[in-house]
Amino acid sequence: MSNYIALTKILLKNSLTSFTGSKKGKSSKIKNIILPVILVISLLPLAGAIGAGVIAVYPIFKGLGQEGLIFASGLMAVSMMILFFGIFYIMNIFYFSNDVESLLPLPLRPSTIMAAKFTVTILYEYLTELLILAPIIIGFGIASKAGLIYYLYAIFGFLTLPVIPLVYAGIINMILMRFTNISKNRDQFRIIGGILAMFAAVFVNIKSQSFFGGLSNPEQLQAMLTPGDNTLMGIMSGIFPANKLFAIALVNNANIKGLVNILLYVAISILFCALFLTLGESLYFKGLVGISETKSKRKKLTTEQFDKSVVKSSIIKSYTIKELKLLFRSPSYFINCVLINFLLPVFLFIPFLAGADSGMGVSEIRGYVLSGNYEGIILAIAFAAILFASGTNGVTSTSISREGANIFISKYIAVSYHDQIMAKIMTGIILGMVATLSMLVAAIFILLPPIHLIVLILITGLVGVIFTSFIGILIDLNFPKLNWDNEQKAVKQNMNLMVSILISSVVSAVVVIPVIIFHLNVWLVLAGLVFIFGFANAVLYGLIKSAGVSLFEKIEA
Amino acid sequence: MIEIKGVSKSYNGTIKAVDDLSIVIPDGEIIGFLGPNGAGKTTTIKMIAGITKPDTGSITINGINIAEDALGAKRQFGFVPDSPDMFLRLKGIEYLNFMADIYNVDGDTRKQRIRELAERFDMESVLTDQIQSYSHGMRQKMVIMGVLVHSPSVWILDEPMTGLDPKSSYLLKEMMREHADSGKTVFFSTHVLEVAEKLCDKVAIVNKGKLLFYGTMDMVREHFKTDDSLEKIFLEMTENE
């Protein structure tokens, strides 16, 4: 037990310092505080909206005797999110964190290391819960005028909730790692694992969309809701049956049923933990053996191969290719910065595919596209989607952070900071355009837009991608997160990416809303976007050339 | 030639890592940079390479002040850092080609150099593998090859022998000698005093950020009036500080 506490403390300290960055000095400290504060403030409206939504729908569900459904669906959504992110967190924290190699030789039981790492992972998940589950709990509490017991149960449940989804994620990982590490090619395994996990997420998304799609059919909904007495809670529990206990406990907080259920819920979660640790005793270390090995061919190059590999290129081209190679070959970077460009279109078009047989169908939207009356709006929406996609891939907004401890290399090589920044921006533009093209290809197949519209989208898209790339690099130059011990932390647990997503979302909204309200003509939209964003890009480039370069120069290795 | 004039560097405003250091590393000689752990060797080397900025003083490389013309100065030297764990996901050949690109080495010259270096360092069969599959010593060799591919006139090496096998270590020492003998500069830090004693034309000994001694081995012995090994002299000098 004392080993567990000591190890957890060390791991927490480590991850906290890497989360807040490593820069010294007063102004950097202020910078380090500003960013999280902005982020929290900007997420407050979302949390507020969730809470307000719960308060608004509560009377309706209460009237039907199905108020438990509010919880059940909230718990389901949060559990799914935790499972999805948990697969990546556990993979990184349990298997690919740099501390693993120093922990292995220590006289620690596998379950001790696992328990400590599990604790750290759970703490991360509380952040996810705070954003979504906390507002639901508070909203429900206010609407139902709940008492102290309700909040007490809620806190217990809140703290327990991540356990079961994370145990699932942990077991999936342990089994995968135990039986695939024979391949000795960890990078490829991680990339394939990441792709599989993404597809699982897409699958879950489609399934839940069609479930809620089913709810939009009034007769079906009527039939499901009529029995009352919270019968629907069970349906929403899915692969997390224990969630039902938590929901029942909250709904019945006034009587003994509540107490029994919350205790049962905590007990089952502890049982899951025990099962996980027991399994880990025999599986964890076996999956770790050989984790740091990499496949090598040890084959001499033939003269032709050699001549083909050794070719002169310009500095910026060579640097850009290097950046792209690292993005494609590092699993965390590949999943977060590259793969996402192909997946966003899938996520964006799922609603159409899921709703194909009810409500707003593909053919209806196709009609809007082909009618020619809405081209201005379509162009603005496409532009907004491209801005969002290239702001979300984090290629430039994590490009300095990704250098990590090796940032010193940028300082001694004979490449100007301007050129290094430009190469990083170039990489962002290339991948942003990949996202644009993949969205366009999906749109061409599903919505059959006219050719001139495709061309206009490409032109404005390029201007938008340059804009987000400039913004991204400026954020990362200001707040580089260089102190990390696994690559995931450079891209996923990096606030710069959040800020980039936030800015691109806000700008997207600012573009789309007036175009819809005033129903602007397509050529006006085109001229407006190219002029405004072209001008913004010129200003941002000037800023990068002066302030950006001097910021890069000041980054201490 | 490297000229360091009155250079100081402190961390957090209190701990002086380098304290008013002045030293000239001339052409045509191998200079060993010695000192106990935390003496300020790596900080000094980092300042010469442009990785950190000195608080005061100036550094010029082949007459180019690194604070005034950073790029010009950086083109003069090749730097081997103390850890070779870099560009791990690039293949050896990709890394060498990248280094040749950023130092603008023309196509034919780079081909010839890469071939020669790969053969001399016995790395021909691993060029197509990612650097992360290499052992520590192989990574070290790769970093050294990456520096030599652009044939810089000034070599700055931080603990270059660490992890090298005897053959590669011998080869590197031989190459350092050749480079110095051709009238160019070699400046390296080491903890292996035998290497310093046998290889260096001069040694610079630092402790607590200050230069304690700078001169040839004969000058060392004369100064301390002893025939003891450099190891003994070094230990006495740094302990009495």
Tab-separated table of N, CA and C in Angstrom, chain A residues 432-549:
chain	number	residue	atom	x	y	z
A	432	GLY	N	-3.991	20.427	-43.680
A	432	GLY	CA	-5.283	21.117	-43.702
A	432	GLY	C	-5.971	20.927	-45.050
A	433	MET	N	-5.172	20.973	-46.116
A	433	MET	CA	-5.756	20.767	-47.445
A	433	MET	C	-6.165	19.305	-47.645
A	434	VAL	N	-5.452	18.396	-46.982
A	434	VAL	CA	-5.865	16.987	-47.026
A	434	VAL	C	-7.257	16.850	-46.410
A	435	ALA	N	-7.446	17.546	-45.270
A	435	ALA	CA	-8.765	17.518	-44.634
A	435	ALA	C	-9.814	18.102	-45.574
A	436	THR	N	-9.466	19.224	-46.217
A	436	THR	CA	-10.388	19.870	-47.149
A	436	THR	C	-10.775	18.913	-48.271
A	437	LEU	N	-9.753	18.286	-48.854
A	437	LEU	CA	-10.023	17.384	-49.977
A	437	LEU	C	-10.847	16.181	-49.535
A	438	SER	N	-10.535	15.639	-48.356
A	438	SER	CA	-11.280	14.452	-47.936
A	438	SER	C	-12.739	14.813	-47.660
A	439	MET	N	-12.961	16.037	-47.165
A	439	MET	CA	-14.347	16.457	-46.970
A	439	MET	C	-15.042	16.664	-48.306
A	440	LEU	N	-14.304	17.260	-49.238
A	440	LEU	CA	-14.893	17.502	-50.556
A	440	LEU	C	-15.246	16.200	-51.264
A	441	VAL	N	-14.336	15.223	-51.153
A	441	VAL	CA	-14.597	13.935	-51.808
A	441	VAL	C	-15.869	13.316	-51.231
A	442	ALA	N	-15.979	13.355	-49.877
A	442	ALA	CA	-17.191	12.811	-49.251
A	442	ALA	C	-18.418	13.576	-49.744
A	443	ALA	N	-18.297	14.908	-49.819
A	443	ALA	CA	-19.433	15.728	-50.246
A	443	ALA	C	-19.793	15.435	-51.701
A	444	ILE	N	-18.760	15.245	-52.531
A	444	ILE	CA	-19.031	14.983	-53.953
A	444	ILE	C	-19.849	13.698	-54.102
A	445	PHE	N	-19.477	12.687	-53.322
A	445	PHE	CA	-20.205	11.415	-53.440
A	445	PHE	C	-21.614	11.492	-52.872
A	446	ILE	N	-21.777	12.238	-51.791
A	446	ILE	CA	-23.076	12.226	-51.114
A	446	ILE	C	-24.004	13.312	-51.657
A	447	LEU	N	-23.444	14.506	-51.879
A	447	LEU	CA	-24.329	15.641	-52.181
A	447	LEU	C	-24.283	16.123	-53.633
A	448	LEU	N	-23.355	15.595	-54.417
A	448	LEU	CA	-23.222	15.965	-55.827
A	448	LEU	C	-23.235	17.477	-56.082
A	449	PRO	N	-22.316	18.226	-55.489
A	449	PRO	CA	-22.324	19.680	-55.718
A	449	PRO	C	-21.803	20.023	-57.123
A	450	PRO	N	-22.217	21.180	-57.669
A	450	PRO	CA	-21.728	21.572	-58.992
A	450	PRO	C	-20.234	21.913	-58.949
A	451	ILE	N	-19.577	21.790	-60.106
A	451	ILE	CA	-18.113	21.948	-60.150
A	451	ILE	C	-17.661	23.342	-59.696
A	452	HIS	N	-18.390	24.388	-60.146
A	452	HIS	CA	-17.906	25.726	-59.783
A	452	HIS	C	-17.902	25.915	-58.262
A	453	LEU	N	-18.848	25.275	-57.585
A	453	LEU	CA	-18.897	25.382	-56.128
A	453	LEU	C	-17.678	24.683	-55.491
A	454	ILE	N	-17.325	23.545	-56.077
A	454	ILE	CA	-16.153	22.815	-55.559
A	454	ILE	C	-14.902	23.686	-55.682
A	455	VAL	N	-14.778	24.340	-56.838
A	455	VAL	CA	-13.604	25.193	-57.053
A	455	VAL	C	-13.599	26.344	-56.035
A	456	LEU	N	-14.767	26.950	-55.836
A	456	LEU	CA	-14.834	28.067	-54.877
A	456	LEU	C	-14.490	27.606	-53.470
A	457	ILE	N	-14.952	26.413	-53.126
A	457	ILE	CA	-14.648	25.876	-51.791
A	457	ILE	C	-13.141	25.657	-51.643
A	458	LEU	N	-12.519	25.163	-52.701
A	458	LEU	CA	-11.067	24.929	-52.659
A	458	LEU	C	-10.307	26.242	-52.472
A	459	ILE	N	-10.735	27.269	-53.193
A	459	ILE	CA	-10.032	28.559	-53.101
A	459	ILE	C	-10.174	29.137	-51.685
A	460	THR	N	-11.418	29.228	-51.209
A	460	THR	CA	-11.601	29.803	-49.872
A	460	THR	C	-10.981	28.896	-48.813
A	461	GLY	N	-11.056	27.577	-49.053
A	461	GLY	CA	-10.494	26.607	-48.105
A	461	GLY	C	-9.016	26.873	-47.881
A	462	LEU	N	-8.286	27.125	-48.978
A	462	LEU	CA	-6.847	27.365	-48.858
A	462	LEU	C	-6.589	28.605	-47.991
A	463	VAL	N	-7.371	29.657	-48.240
A	463	VAL	CA	-7.199	30.880	-47.445
A	463	VAL	C	-7.476	30.584	-45.964
A	464	GLY	N	-8.502	29.777	-45.713
A	464	GLY	CA	-8.872	29.423	-44.337
A	464	GLY	C	-7.819	28.571	-43.666
A	465	VAL	N	-7.277	27.607	-44.408
A	465	VAL	CA	-6.263	26.710	-43.840
A	465	VAL	C	-5.007	27.511	-43.493
A	466	ILE	N	-4.642	28.455	-44.355
A	466	ILE	CA	-3.476	29.293	-44.055
A	466	ILE	C	-3.750	30.084	-42.766
A	467	PHE	N	-4.974	30.589	-42.647
A	467	PHE	CA	-5.350	31.365	-41.460
A	467	PHE	C	-5.186	30.533	-40.181
A	468	THR	N	-5.773	29.336	-40.153
A	468	THR	CA	-5.673	28.528	-38.921
A	468	THR	C	-4.231	28.093	-38.661
A	469	SER	N	-3.475	27.861	-39.739
A	469	SER	CA	-2.080	27.460	-39.533
A	469	SER	C	-1.282	28.595	-38.898
A	470	PHE	N	-1.520	29.820	-39.372
A	470	PHE	CA	-0.836	30.985	-38.785
A	470	PHE	C	-1.230	31.140	-37.321
A	471	ILE	N	-2.534	31.074	-37.058
A	471	ILE	CA	-3.015	31.219	-35.679
A	471	ILE	C	-2.390	30.130	-34.798
A	472	GLY	N	-2.410	28.906	-35.299
A	472	GLY	CA	-1.889	27.763	-34.536
A	472	GLY	C	-0.440	27.956	-34.138
A	473	ILE	N	0.389	28.353	-35.091
A	473	ILE	CA	1.819	28.468	-34.771
A	473	ILE	C	2.055	29.617	-33.796
A	474	LEU	N	1.263	30.687	-33.922
A	474	LEU	CA	1.435	31.810	-32.989
A	474	LEU	C	1.075	31.396	-31.559
A	475	ILE	N	0.032	30.580	-31.431
A	475	ILE	CA	-0.331	30.087	-30.094
A	475	ILE	C	0.817	29.254	-29.527
A	476	ASP	N	1.320	28.325	-30.354
A	476	ASP	CA	2.336	27.404	-29.840
A	476	ASP	C	3.670	28.105	-29.587
A	477	LEU	N	3.971	29.137	-30.369
A	477	LEU	CA	5.208	29.879	-30.117
A	477	LEU	C	5.116	30.621	-28.785
A	478	ASN	N	3.912	31.053	-28.432
A	478	ASN	CA	3.716	31.753	-27.177
A	478	ASN	C	3.751	30.829	-25.972
A	479	PHE	N	3.140	29.654	-26.127
A	479	PHE	CA	3.011	28.736	-24.983
A	479	PHE	C	3.527	27.346	-25.321
A	480	PRO	N	4.771	27.207	-25.727
A	480	PRO	CA	5.204	25.864	-26.116
A	480	PRO	C	5.218	24.929	-24.903
A	481	LYS	N	4.717	23.733	-25.097
A	481	LYS	CA	4.731	22.754	-24.008
A	481	LYS	C	5.808	21.724	-24.334
A	482	LEU	N	6.986	21.963	-23.771
A	482	LEU	CA	8.132	21.153	-24.191
A	482	LEU	C	8.457	20.043	-23.209
A	483	ASN	N	7.877	20.119	-22.018
A	483	ASN	CA	8.236	19.170	-20.976
A	483	ASN	C	7.223	18.032	-20.920
A	484	TRP	N	7.445	17.001	-21.733
A	484	TRP	CA	6.524	15.873	-21.702
A	484	TRP	C	7.306	14.582	-21.756
A	485	ASP	N	6.688	13.499	-21.231
A	485	ASP	CA	7.410	12.229	-21.234
A	485	ASP	C	6.774	11.198	-22.153
A	486	ASN	N	5.643	11.508	-22.747
A	486	ASN	CA	5.228	10.695	-23.892
A	486	ASN	C	4.536	11.580	-24.916
A	487	GLU	N	4.634	11.158	-26.149
A	487	GLU	CA	4.232	12.031	-27.261
A	487	GLU	C	2.769	12.446	-27.193
A	488	GLN	N	1.958	11.574	-26.604
A	488	GLN	CA	0.537	11.880	-26.468
A	488	GLN	C	0.337	13.229	-25.775
A	489	LYS	N	1.201	13.482	-24.768
A	489	LYS	CA	1.044	14.718	-23.994
A	489	LYS	C	1.323	15.953	-24.839
A	490	ALA	N	2.162	15.788	-25.863
A	490	ALA	CA	2.482	16.945	-26.702
A	490	ALA	C	1.299	17.345	-27.569
A	491	VAL	N	0.473	16.390	-27.946
A	491	VAL	CA	-0.619	16.720	-28.862
A	491	VAL	C	-2.000	16.676	-28.219
A	492	LYS	N	-2.200	15.727	-27.310
A	492	LYS	CA	-3.553	15.554	-26.783
A	492	LYS	C	-3.768	16.387	-25.521
A	493	GLN	N	-2.827	16.229	-24.581
A	493	GLN	CA	-2.989	16.983	-23.336
A	493	GLN	C	-2.301	18.336	-23.464
A	494	ASN	N	-2.560	19.003	-24.567
A	494	ASN	CA	-1.911	20.269	-24.818
A	494	ASN	C	-2.981	21.344	-24.980
A	495	MET	N	-2.941	22.329	-24.097
A	495	MET	CA	-3.993	23.342	-24.133
A	495	MET	C	-3.959	24.168	-25.409
A	496	ASN	N	-2.777	24.251	-26.029
A	496	ASN	CA	-2.689	25.032	-27.271
A	496	ASN	C	-3.650	24.502	-28.319
A	497	LEU	N	-3.805	23.181	-28.353
A	497	LEU	CA	-4.732	22.585	-29.313
A	497	LEU	C	-6.167	23.014	-28.982
A	498	MET	N	-6.490	22.998	-27.691
A	498	MET	CA	-7.829	23.417	-27.263
A	498	MET	C	-8.107	24.854	-27.703
A	499	VAL	N	-7.102	25.718	-27.473
A	499	VAL	CA	-7.280	27.127	-27.835
A	499	VAL	C	-7.470	27.258	-29.345
A	500	SER	N	-6.701	26.479	-30.093
A	500	SER	CA	-6.818	26.527	-31.554
A	500	SER	C	-8.219	26.076	-31.994
A	501	ILE	N	-8.715	25.010	-31.373
A	501	ILE	CA	-10.063	24.520	-31.713
A	501	ILE	C	-11.087	25.601	-31.382
A	502	LEU	N	-10.893	26.200	-30.213
A	502	LEU	CA	-11.831	27.227	-29.754
A	502	LEU	C	-11.870	28.405	-30.721
A	503	ILE	N	-10.678	28.898	-31.082
A	503	ILE	CA	-10.621	30.062	-31.983
A	503	ILE	C	-11.248	29.706	-33.332
A	504	SER	N	-10.907	28.513	-33.864
A	504	SER	CA	-11.446	28.185	-35.179
A	504	SER	C	-12.963	27.987	-35.104
A	505	SER	N	-13.474	27.484	-33.970
A	505	SER	CA	-14.930	27.327	-33.841
A	505	SER	C	-15.616	28.698	-33.808
A	506	VAL	N	-15.032	29.605	-33.011
A	506	VAL	CA	-15.645	30.933	-32.891
A	506	VAL	C	-15.635	31.638	-34.251
A	507	VAL	N	-14.479	31.605	-34.929
A	507	VAL	CA	-14.380	32.274	-36.235
A	507	VAL	C	-15.362	31.632	-37.220
A	508	SER	N	-15.484	30.301	-37.172
A	508	SER	CA	-16.438	29.604	-38.049
A	508	SER	C	-17.832	30.148	-37.833
A	509	ALA	N	-18.214	30.278	-36.562
A	509	ALA	CA	-19.565	30.754	-36.242
A	509	ALA	C	-19.751	32.183	-36.740
A	510	VAL	N	-18.707	33.001	-36.526
A	510	VAL	CA	-18.790	34.403	-36.949
A	510	VAL	C	-18.972	34.496	-38.470
A	511	VAL	N	-18.397	33.567	-39.207
A	511	VAL	CA	-18.532	33.582	-40.672
A	511	VAL	C	-19.934	33.131	-41.085
A	512	VAL	N	-20.396	32.041	-40.494
A	512	VAL	CA	-21.628	31.419	-40.984
A	512	VAL	C	-22.875	32.232	-40.620
A	513	ILE	N	-22.915	32.723	-39.383
A	513	ILE	CA	-24.161	33.340	-38.905
A	513	ILE	C	-24.642	34.507	-39.798
A	514	PRO	N	-23.765	35.504	-40.083
A	514	PRO	CA	-24.284	36.599	-40.930
A	514	PRO	C	-24.686	36.132	-42.328
A	515	VAL	N	-23.945	35.162	-42.870
A	515	VAL	CA	-24.285	34.700	-44.226
A	515	VAL	C	-25.680	34.088	-44.224
A	516	ILE	N	-26.006	33.351	-43.168
A	516	ILE	CA	-27.341	32.736	-43.100
A	516	ILE	C	-28.410	33.806	-42.866
A	517	ILE	N	-28.126	34.703	-41.920
A	517	ILE	CA	-29.132	35.718	-41.588
A	517	ILE	C	-29.455	36.577	-42.810
A	518	PHE	N	-28.398	37.039	-43.498
A	518	PHE	CA	-28.641	37.945	-44.630
A	518	PHE	C	-28.744	37.203	-45.954
A	519	HIS	N	-28.643	35.877	-45.892
A	519	HIS	CA	-28.758	35.042	-47.091
A	519	HIS	C	-27.908	35.621	-48.232
A	520	LEU	N	-26.595	35.737	-47.952
A	520	LEU	CA	-25.720	36.423	-48.909
A	520	LEU	C	-25.489	35.596	-50.162
A	521	ASN	N	-25.274	36.309	-51.229
A	521	ASN	CA	-25.001	35.716	-52.536
A	521	ASN	C	-23.608	35.065	-52.552
A	522	VAL	N	-23.442	33.995	-53.341
A	522	VAL	CA	-22.206	33.210	-53.311
A	522	VAL	C	-20.980	34.040	-53.677
A	523	TRP	N	-21.121	34.962	-54.644
A	523	TRP	CA	-19.948	35.727	-55.073
A	523	TRP	C	-19.554	36.741	-54.005
A	524	LEU	N	-20.556	37.256	-53.330
A	524	LEU	CA	-20.295	38.185	-52.237
A	524	LEU	C	-19.558	37.449	-51.099
A	525	VAL	N	-20.030	36.244	-50.831
A	525	VAL	CA	-19.385	35.438	-49.787
A	525	VAL	C	-17.939	35.158	-50.173
A	526	LEU	N	-17.738	34.771	-51.434
A	526	LEU	CA	-16.391	34.479	-51.918
A	526	LEU	C	-15.489	35.704	-51.744
A	527	ALA	N	-15.976	36.849	-52.261
A	527	ALA	CA	-15.164	38.067	-52.196
A	527	ALA	C	-14.885	38.431	-50.743
A	528	GLY	N	-15.912	38.337	-49.916
A	528	GLY	CA	-15.755	38.684	-48.507
A	528	GLY	C	-14.718	37.805	-47.831
A	529	LEU	N	-14.844	36.499	-48.021
A	529	LEU	CA	-13.931	35.564	-47.349
A	529	LEU	C	-12.499	35.774	-47.816
A	530	VAL	N	-12.324	35.867	-49.150
A	530	VAL	CA	-10.963	35.997	-49.679
A	530	VAL	C	-10.355	37.328	-49.221
A	531	PHE	N	-11.171	38.389	-49.239
A	531	PHE	CA	-10.638	39.698	-48.858
A	531	PHE	C	-10.319	39.738	-47.353
A	532	ILE	N	-11.296	39.379	-46.545
A	532	ILE	CA	-11.101	39.495	-45.090
A	532	ILE	C	-9.994	38.560	-44.595
A	533	PHE	N	-10.075	37.295	-45.015
A	533	PHE	CA	-9.077	36.347	-44.509
A	533	PHE	C	-7.727	36.533	-45.191
A	534	GLY	N	-7.752	36.995	-46.451
A	534	GLY	CA	-6.495	37.312	-47.127
A	534	GLY	C	-5.779	38.427	-46.375
A	535	PHE	N	-6.537	39.449	-45.987
A	535	PHE	CA	-5.961	40.573	-45.249
A	535	PHE	C	-5.447	40.088	-43.882
A	536	ALA	N	-6.285	39.290	-43.202
A	536	ALA	CA	-5.883	38.768	-41.889
A	536	ALA	C	-4.601	37.956	-42.022
A	537	ASN	N	-4.515	37.163	-43.080
A	537	ASN	CA	-3.312	36.344	-43.280
A	537	ASN	C	-2.081	37.210	-43.475
A	538	ALA	N	-2.241	38.307	-44.224
A	538	ALA	CA	-1.093	39.200	-44.449
A	538	ALA	C	-0.637	39.786	-43.110
A	539	VAL	N	-1.591	40.195	-42.286
A	539	VAL	CA	-1.236	40.761	-40.979
A	539	VAL	C	-0.551	39.701	-40.116
A	540	LEU	N	-1.146	38.487	-40.103
A	540	LEU	CA	-0.581	37.417	-39.268
A	540	LEU	C	0.826	37.045	-39.734
A	541	TYR	N	1.029	37.036	-41.058
A	541	TYR	CA	2.363	36.693	-41.562
A	541	TYR	C	3.382	37.729	-41.073
A	542	GLY	N	2.977	39.000	-41.125
A	542	GLY	CA	3.859	40.060	-40.628
A	542	GLY	C	4.211	39.825	-39.162
A	543	LEU	N	3.205	39.414	-38.405
A	543	LEU	CA	3.388	39.160	-36.982
A	543	LEU	C	4.349	37.989	-36.759
A	544	ILE	N	4.178	36.948	-37.573
A	544	ILE	CA	5.048	35.773	-37.442
A	544	ILE	C	6.485	36.147	-37.765
A	545	LYS	N	6.636	36.949	-38.821
A	545	LYS	CA	7.981	37.338	-39.264
A	545	LYS	C	8.724	38.141	-38.199
A	546	SER	N	7.984	38.941	-37.449
A	546	SER	CA	8.655	39.755	-36.429
A	546	SER	C	8.549	39.093	-35.049
A	547	ALA	N	7.344	39.153	-34.480
A	547	ALA	CA	7.180	38.642	-33.110
A	547	ALA	C	7.386	37.132	-33.044
A	548	GLY	N	6.892	36.405	-34.050
A	548	GLY	CA	6.989	34.939	-34.036
A	548	GLY	C	8.437	34.487	-33.982
A	549	VAL	N	9.257	35.089	-34.859
A	549	VAL	CA	10.668	34.699	-34.910
A	549	VAL	C	11.351	35.012	-33.583
